Amino acid sequence: MMSPLSELLNLNLSDTKQIIAEYIWIGGSGMDLRSKGKTLPGPVSDPTKLPKWNYDGSSTNQAAGDDSEVILYPQAIFKDPFRRGNNILVMCDAYTPAGDPIPTNNRNKAVKIFDHPNVKAEEPWFGIEQEYTLLKKDIKWPLGWPLGGFPGPQGPYYCAIGADKAFGRDIVDAHYKACLYAGLNIGGANGEVMPGQWEFQISPTVGVGAGDQLWVARYILERITEICGVIVSFDPKPVEGDWNGAAAHTNFSTNSMRKDGGFDVIKKAIEKLQVKHKQHIAAYGEGNERRMTGKHETADINEFTWGVADRGKSVRVGRDTEKEGKGYFEDRRPSSNMDPYLVTSMIAETTIL
């Protein structure tokens, strides 16, 4: 028997013409996703056909109390796995009433870079590996860890199965399926090196779309953990000591890199990244210095290095890419709490422009 509440939550709205659009945006901290629902007269599949909306920016640290209105511009639509039917999730970015992007709107800055003809011609692909840690709600300690204590050392947990090694799989699986339902380009999911830590991947996506996809996948994940009474943490080093941190490794390729002779283009791009190392690190996520120590499959944050198949470098080139003389490379520096709009557009700007 379903509870009366479950019955109401599962009401089928297909007889009503109206739909619910959940408008999603990023708050003032740069990591706090916010959303609110809006009734629309019927199904919508084109973001330009959606109405703009507004919110109280003084409550998200994005506006002053005496001039608090921030305007939401709908940018991308996905199916809503929570309400289903014709209901939708809408990724938005934020503007002043005068139409200027607010200072925290990194999407708008990214679009300017991705719309540059030289960047467009290169059709930049981004595949993002998002690591995260599941924490118990009241004590902010990883799922599956003994209260106030530590599990056995790392080794048995990566891609593992079993009640003593894999903690939170139902959340991971629910998230995987919900992302596929939503129409996201989710490529896979796996258990990570630290127990209670997991990863999902956004498969290669062109330009600003990669950022939209990752933000909506994060939104769906946090909604699922909310249902389960679990906290999802994107902190790059959730537990100090001999435990792996959490990153958002960003895989990148351009038309020129994917064609014959692409490996030379990749090497040139890596040289450009080396020159701008400090600027990239500054934009690659807060608290990253706690993760990038040169241990636990990271490079030292102060040095730029690259290598083939080496997970202890800033940038890794795969064996396949080396063998075929073309392909992609992986920037291992972005932390799990990075803004994909910022990171993807910065990589494109540094390597193409």
Coordinates of C-alpha atoms in Angstrom, one line a residue:
M1 CA 0.0 0.0 0.0
M2 CA 1.3 3.4 -0.9
S3 CA 1.0 6.1 1.8
P4 CA -1.5 8.9 1.1
L5 CA 1.5 11.3 0.6
S6 CA 3.2 8.9 -1.9
E7 CA -0.1 8.7 -3.8
L8 CA -0.3 12.4 -4.1
L9 CA 3.3 12.7 -5.1
N10 CA 2.7 10.2 -7.8
L11 CA -0.5 11.8 -9.2
N12 CA -0.6 11.6 -12.9
L13 CA -1.1 15.1 -14.4
S14 CA -1.5 13.9 -18.0
D15 CA -5.2 14.8 -17.9
T16 CA -4.4 18.4 -17.1
K17 CA -2.9 20.5 -19.9
Q18 CA -0.6 22.4 -17.7
I19 CA 3.0 21.4 -16.8
I20 CA 5.4 22.3 -14.1
A21 CA 8.8 23.8 -15.0
E22 CA 11.4 23.8 -12.3
Y23 CA 13.7 26.8 -12.9
I24 CA 17.3 26.0 -11.7
W25 CA 20.0 28.6 -11.0
I26 CA 23.3 28.9 -9.2
G27 CA 23.4 31.0 -6.0
G28 CA 25.9 33.5 -4.7
S29 CA 28.5 31.0 -3.4
G30 CA 28.9 29.6 -6.9
M31 CA 28.1 26.1 -5.6
D32 CA 24.6 26.5 -4.1
L33 CA 22.0 25.3 -6.6
R34 CA 18.6 26.9 -6.1
S35 CA 15.3 26.1 -7.9
K36 CA 11.6 27.0 -7.9
G37 CA 8.6 25.7 -9.7
K38 CA 6.4 27.5 -12.2
T39 CA 3.1 26.4 -13.9
L40 CA 3.0 26.7 -17.7
P41 CA -0.1 26.4 -19.9
G42 CA 1.4 23.4 -21.9
P43 CA 4.5 21.4 -22.8
V44 CA 7.6 23.3 -24.0
S45 CA 10.7 21.9 -25.6
D46 CA 12.5 25.1 -26.7
P47 CA 14.1 27.3 -24.0
T48 CA 13.5 30.5 -26.0
K49 CA 9.7 29.8 -25.8
L50 CA 9.9 29.8 -21.9
P51 CA 9.1 33.0 -20.0
K52 CA 11.9 34.8 -18.1
W53 CA 11.3 34.8 -14.3
N54 CA 12.8 36.5 -11.3
Y55 CA 14.0 35.8 -7.8
D56 CA 15.1 37.6 -4.6
G57 CA 18.8 38.0 -5.1
S58 CA 19.3 39.4 -1.6
S59 CA 18.4 36.0 -0.3
T60 CA 21.1 34.3 -2.4
N61 CA 23.9 36.8 -1.8
Q62 CA 23.5 38.2 -5.4
A63 CA 21.8 41.5 -4.9
A64 CA 21.2 44.2 -2.3
G65 CA 18.0 44.2 -0.2
D66 CA 16.8 47.6 -1.6
D67 CA 17.2 46.4 -5.2
S68 CA 16.9 42.7 -4.9
E69 CA 15.3 41.5 -8.2
V70 CA 17.4 39.2 -10.4
I71 CA 16.1 37.9 -13.7
L72 CA 16.3 34.3 -14.8
Y73 CA 16.9 33.6 -18.5
P74 CA 16.0 29.9 -19.4
Q75 CA 18.9 28.3 -21.3
A76 CA 18.4 24.5 -21.4
I77 CA 15.5 22.1 -20.9
F78 CA 15.6 18.6 -19.5
K79 CA 12.9 16.1 -18.6
D80 CA 12.0 16.2 -14.9
P81 CA 12.7 12.7 -13.4
F82 CA 10.9 13.6 -10.2
R83 CA 7.6 14.8 -11.6
R84 CA 7.8 13.0 -14.9
G85 CA 5.2 13.4 -17.6
N86 CA 5.7 16.6 -19.6
N87 CA 7.2 18.4 -16.6
I88 CA 10.7 19.9 -17.1
L89 CA 13.9 21.0 -15.4
V90 CA 15.1 24.4 -16.8
M91 CA 18.8 25.4 -16.4
C92 CA 18.9 29.2 -16.2
D93 CA 21.4 32.0 -15.9
A94 CA 21.0 35.3 -14.1
Y95 CA 20.8 38.9 -15.2
T96 CA 20.0 42.4 -13.8
P97 CA 16.6 43.9 -14.7
A98 CA 18.6 46.1 -17.2
G99 CA 19.7 42.9 -19.0
D100 CA 23.4 42.7 -17.8
P101 CA 24.7 39.4 -16.6
I102 CA 25.2 39.5 -12.8
P103 CA 28.8 39.2 -11.6
T104 CA 28.5 35.5 -10.7
N105 CA 27.1 34.6 -14.2
N106 CA 29.9 32.5 -15.5
R107 CA 27.7 30.9 -18.2
N108 CA 27.4 34.2 -20.1
K109 CA 31.2 34.7 -20.0
A110 CA 31.6 31.1 -21.4
V111 CA 29.1 31.6 -24.2
K112 CA 31.1 34.6 -25.4
I113 CA 34.2 32.4 -25.7
F114 CA 32.3 29.4 -27.2
D115 CA 30.6 31.7 -29.8
H116 CA 34.0 33.0 -31.1
P117 CA 34.3 31.8 -34.7
N118 CA 37.8 30.2 -34.1
V119 CA 36.4 28.2 -31.2
K120 CA 33.2 27.2 -33.1
A121 CA 35.3 26.0 -36.0
E122 CA 37.2 23.7 -33.6
E123 CA 34.0 22.2 -32.1
P124 CA 35.5 21.7 -28.5
W125 CA 34.3 18.5 -26.7
F126 CA 34.4 18.3 -23.0
G127 CA 33.9 15.1 -20.9
I128 CA 33.8 15.7 -17.2
E129 CA 34.4 13.2 -14.4
Q130 CA 32.5 14.4 -11.3
E131 CA 33.7 12.9 -8.0
Y132 CA 31.6 13.5 -4.9
T133 CA 31.4 12.1 -1.3
L134 CA 28.2 11.0 0.5
L135 CA 28.0 12.1 4.1
K136 CA 25.7 11.2 7.0
K137 CA 23.4 14.1 7.6
D138 CA 23.8 15.0 11.3
I139 CA 27.5 14.3 11.7
K140 CA 28.9 15.2 8.3
W141 CA 31.0 12.0 8.2
P142 CA 31.2 9.7 5.1
L143 CA 28.6 7.1 4.6
G144 CA 29.8 3.6 5.8
W145 CA 32.5 5.0 8.1
P146 CA 32.3 4.0 11.8
L147 CA 31.0 6.8 14.0
G148 CA 34.0 9.0 14.9
G149 CA 36.4 6.5 13.5
F150 CA 38.0 5.3 10.3
P151 CA 37.5 2.4 7.9
G152 CA 40.3 0.1 6.8
P153 CA 42.9 1.8 4.5
Q154 CA 42.2 2.5 0.8
G155 CA 42.5 -0.3 -1.7
P156 CA 39.4 -2.5 -1.5
Y157 CA 36.9 0.3 -2.3
Y158 CA 37.5 1.4 -5.9
C159 CA 34.8 0.0 -8.2
A160 CA 34.0 -2.5 -5.4
I161 CA 30.9 -4.4 -4.4
G162 CA 29.8 -5.7 -1.0
A163 CA 28.2 -4.2 2.1
D164 CA 31.6 -3.6 3.7
K165 CA 33.0 -1.8 0.7
A166 CA 30.3 0.0 -1.3
F167 CA 28.3 2.6 0.6
G168 CA 25.4 4.4 -1.1
R169 CA 24.9 2.5 -4.3
D170 CA 21.1 3.0 -4.4
I171 CA 21.7 6.8 -4.6
V172 CA 24.3 6.3 -7.3
D173 CA 22.0 4.0 -9.4
A174 CA 18.9 6.2 -8.9
H175 CA 21.0 9.2 -10.0
Y176 CA 22.3 7.3 -13.1
K177 CA 18.8 6.4 -14.2
A178 CA 17.3 9.8 -13.4
C179 CA 20.0 11.5 -15.5
L180 CA 19.3 9.2 -18.5
Y181 CA 15.6 9.8 -18.1
A182 CA 16.3 13.6 -18.0
G183 CA 18.1 13.3 -21.4
L184 CA 21.6 14.0 -19.9
N185 CA 24.7 12.8 -21.6
I186 CA 25.7 10.7 -18.6
G187 CA 28.5 8.3 -19.6
G188 CA 28.9 6.1 -16.5
A189 CA 29.3 5.8 -12.8
N190 CA 31.6 4.0 -10.4
G191 CA 32.8 3.7 -6.8
E192 CA 35.9 5.7 -6.0
V193 CA 39.1 5.1 -4.1
M194 CA 37.9 6.5 -0.8
P195 CA 35.0 4.7 0.7
G196 CA 31.7 6.7 0.5
Q197 CA 33.1 8.5 -2.6
W198 CA 31.6 8.0 -6.0
E199 CA 32.0 9.4 -9.5
F200 CA 29.8 9.9 -12.6
Q201 CA 30.8 11.1 -16.0
I202 CA 29.3 13.5 -18.5
S203 CA 30.2 12.1 -21.9
P204 CA 31.9 14.4 -24.5
T205 CA 29.5 17.4 -25.0
V206 CA 30.1 20.5 -27.2
G207 CA 30.9 23.9 -25.7
V208 CA 28.6 25.4 -23.1
G209 CA 26.4 22.3 -23.2
A210 CA 28.9 20.5 -21.0
G211 CA 28.4 23.0 -18.2
D212 CA 24.6 22.9 -18.5
Q213 CA 24.7 19.1 -18.3
L214 CA 27.0 18.9 -15.3
W215 CA 25.0 21.5 -13.3
V216 CA 21.7 19.7 -14.0
A217 CA 23.3 16.3 -13.1
R218 CA 24.6 17.9 -9.8
Y219 CA 21.1 19.3 -9.2
I220 CA 19.5 15.8 -9.7
L221 CA 22.1 14.2 -7.4
E222 CA 21.4 16.7 -4.6
R223 CA 17.6 16.3 -4.9
I224 CA 18.1 12.5 -4.6
T225 CA 20.3 12.8 -1.6
E226 CA 17.7 15.2 -0.1
I227 CA 15.1 12.4 -0.4
C228 CA 17.5 9.9 1.3
G229 CA 18.5 12.2 4.1
V230 CA 22.1 12.1 3.0
I231 CA 24.4 15.1 2.2
V232 CA 26.4 15.2 -1.0
S233 CA 29.7 17.0 -0.6
F234 CA 31.8 18.4 -3.5
D235 CA 34.6 19.3 -1.1
P236 CA 38.0 18.5 -2.8
K237 CA 39.4 17.0 0.4
P238 CA 36.5 15.9 2.6
V239 CA 38.7 14.0 5.0
E240 CA 42.2 15.0 5.8
G241 CA 45.0 12.4 5.9
D242 CA 45.7 9.3 3.8
W243 CA 42.5 9.5 1.8
N244 CA 41.9 10.5 -1.8
G245 CA 40.4 13.9 -2.6
A246 CA 37.6 14.6 -5.0
A247 CA 38.2 16.1 -8.5
A248 CA 36.3 17.0 -11.6
H249 CA 38.9 15.8 -14.2
T250 CA 38.1 17.5 -17.5
N251 CA 38.7 15.7 -20.8
F252 CA 39.1 18.0 -23.8
S253 CA 39.6 17.7 -27.6
T254 CA 39.1 19.9 -30.7
N255 CA 38.6 19.0 -34.3
S256 CA 42.3 19.5 -35.0
M257 CA 43.2 17.1 -32.1
R258 CA 40.8 14.4 -33.3
K259 CA 42.3 14.4 -36.8
D260 CA 45.5 12.8 -38.0
G261 CA 48.5 14.7 -36.6
G262 CA 46.4 15.7 -33.6
F263 CA 49.0 14.7 -31.0
D264 CA 51.2 17.7 -32.1
V265 CA 48.2 20.0 -31.6
I266 CA 47.7 18.5 -28.2
K267 CA 51.3 19.1 -27.2
K268 CA 51.0 22.7 -28.3
A269 CA 47.8 23.1 -26.3
I270 CA 49.5 21.6 -23.2
E271 CA 52.4 24.1 -23.6
K272 CA 49.8 27.0 -23.6
L273 CA 48.2 25.5 -20.4
Q274 CA 51.6 25.5 -18.8
V275 CA 52.1 29.2 -19.4
K276 CA 48.7 30.0 -17.8
H277 CA 49.0 27.4 -14.9
K278 CA 48.5 30.0 -12.1
Q279 CA 45.4 31.6 -13.7
H280 CA 43.8 28.2 -14.3
I281 CA 44.5 27.0 -10.7
A282 CA 42.9 30.2 -9.4
A283 CA 39.7 29.3 -11.3
Y284 CA 39.7 25.6 -10.8
G285 CA 37.9 25.3 -7.5
E286 CA 38.2 26.4 -3.8
G287 CA 40.3 24.4 -1.4
N288 CA 42.1 22.6 -4.2
E289 CA 45.4 23.1 -2.4
R290 CA 44.2 20.6 0.2
R291 CA 43.8 18.0 -2.6
M292 CA 46.7 18.7 -5.0
T293 CA 49.6 17.7 -2.7
G294 CA 51.4 15.5 -5.2
K295 CA 50.0 12.4 -3.4
H296 CA 46.8 10.4 -3.9
E297 CA 46.9 10.6 -7.8
T298 CA 47.4 14.3 -7.9
A299 CA 50.1 16.7 -9.1
D300 CA 51.6 19.4 -6.8
I301 CA 49.4 22.5 -7.2
N302 CA 52.4 24.8 -7.7
E303 CA 54.0 22.9 -10.6
F304 CA 52.7 22.1 -14.0
T305 CA 53.6 18.7 -15.4
W306 CA 52.2 16.4 -18.0
G307 CA 52.7 12.8 -19.1
V308 CA 51.2 9.8 -20.9
A309 CA 49.0 7.5 -18.7
D310 CA 50.4 9.3 -15.5
R311 CA 47.8 10.1 -12.9
G312 CA 50.3 12.0 -10.8
K313 CA 50.6 14.8 -13.5
S314 CA 48.6 18.0 -14.0
V315 CA 47.6 16.9 -17.5
R316 CA 47.4 13.2 -18.6
V317 CA 47.4 12.0 -22.2
G318 CA 46.0 8.5 -22.7
R319 CA 47.9 5.6 -24.2
D320 CA 45.4 5.4 -27.1
T321 CA 45.9 9.0 -28.0
E322 CA 49.7 8.5 -28.1
K323 CA 49.4 5.3 -30.1
E324 CA 46.9 6.7 -32.7
G325 CA 48.6 10.1 -32.9
K326 CA 45.3 11.9 -32.2
G327 CA 42.6 12.1 -29.6
Y328 CA 42.2 14.1 -26.4
F329 CA 43.8 15.0 -23.1
E330 CA 42.7 15.1 -19.5
D331 CA 43.2 18.2 -17.3
R332 CA 43.4 16.6 -13.8
R333 CA 43.6 19.9 -11.9
P334 CA 39.9 21.0 -11.6
S335 CA 38.5 20.1 -8.2
S336 CA 35.1 18.5 -7.5
N337 CA 33.6 21.9 -6.7
M338 CA 34.7 23.7 -9.8
D339 CA 32.3 25.7 -12.0
P340 CA 32.2 23.8 -15.4
Y341 CA 31.3 27.0 -17.2
L342 CA 34.5 28.6 -16.0
V343 CA 36.7 25.6 -16.5
T344 CA 35.6 24.6 -20.0
S345 CA 35.6 28.1 -21.4
M346 CA 39.0 28.8 -19.9
I347 CA 40.5 25.6 -21.4
A348 CA 39.0 26.6 -24.8
E349 CA 40.3 30.2 -24.5
T350 CA 43.8 29.3 -23.5
T351 CA 44.3 26.5 -26.1
I352 CA 42.4 27.9 -29.1
L353 CA 42.4 31.7 -28.7

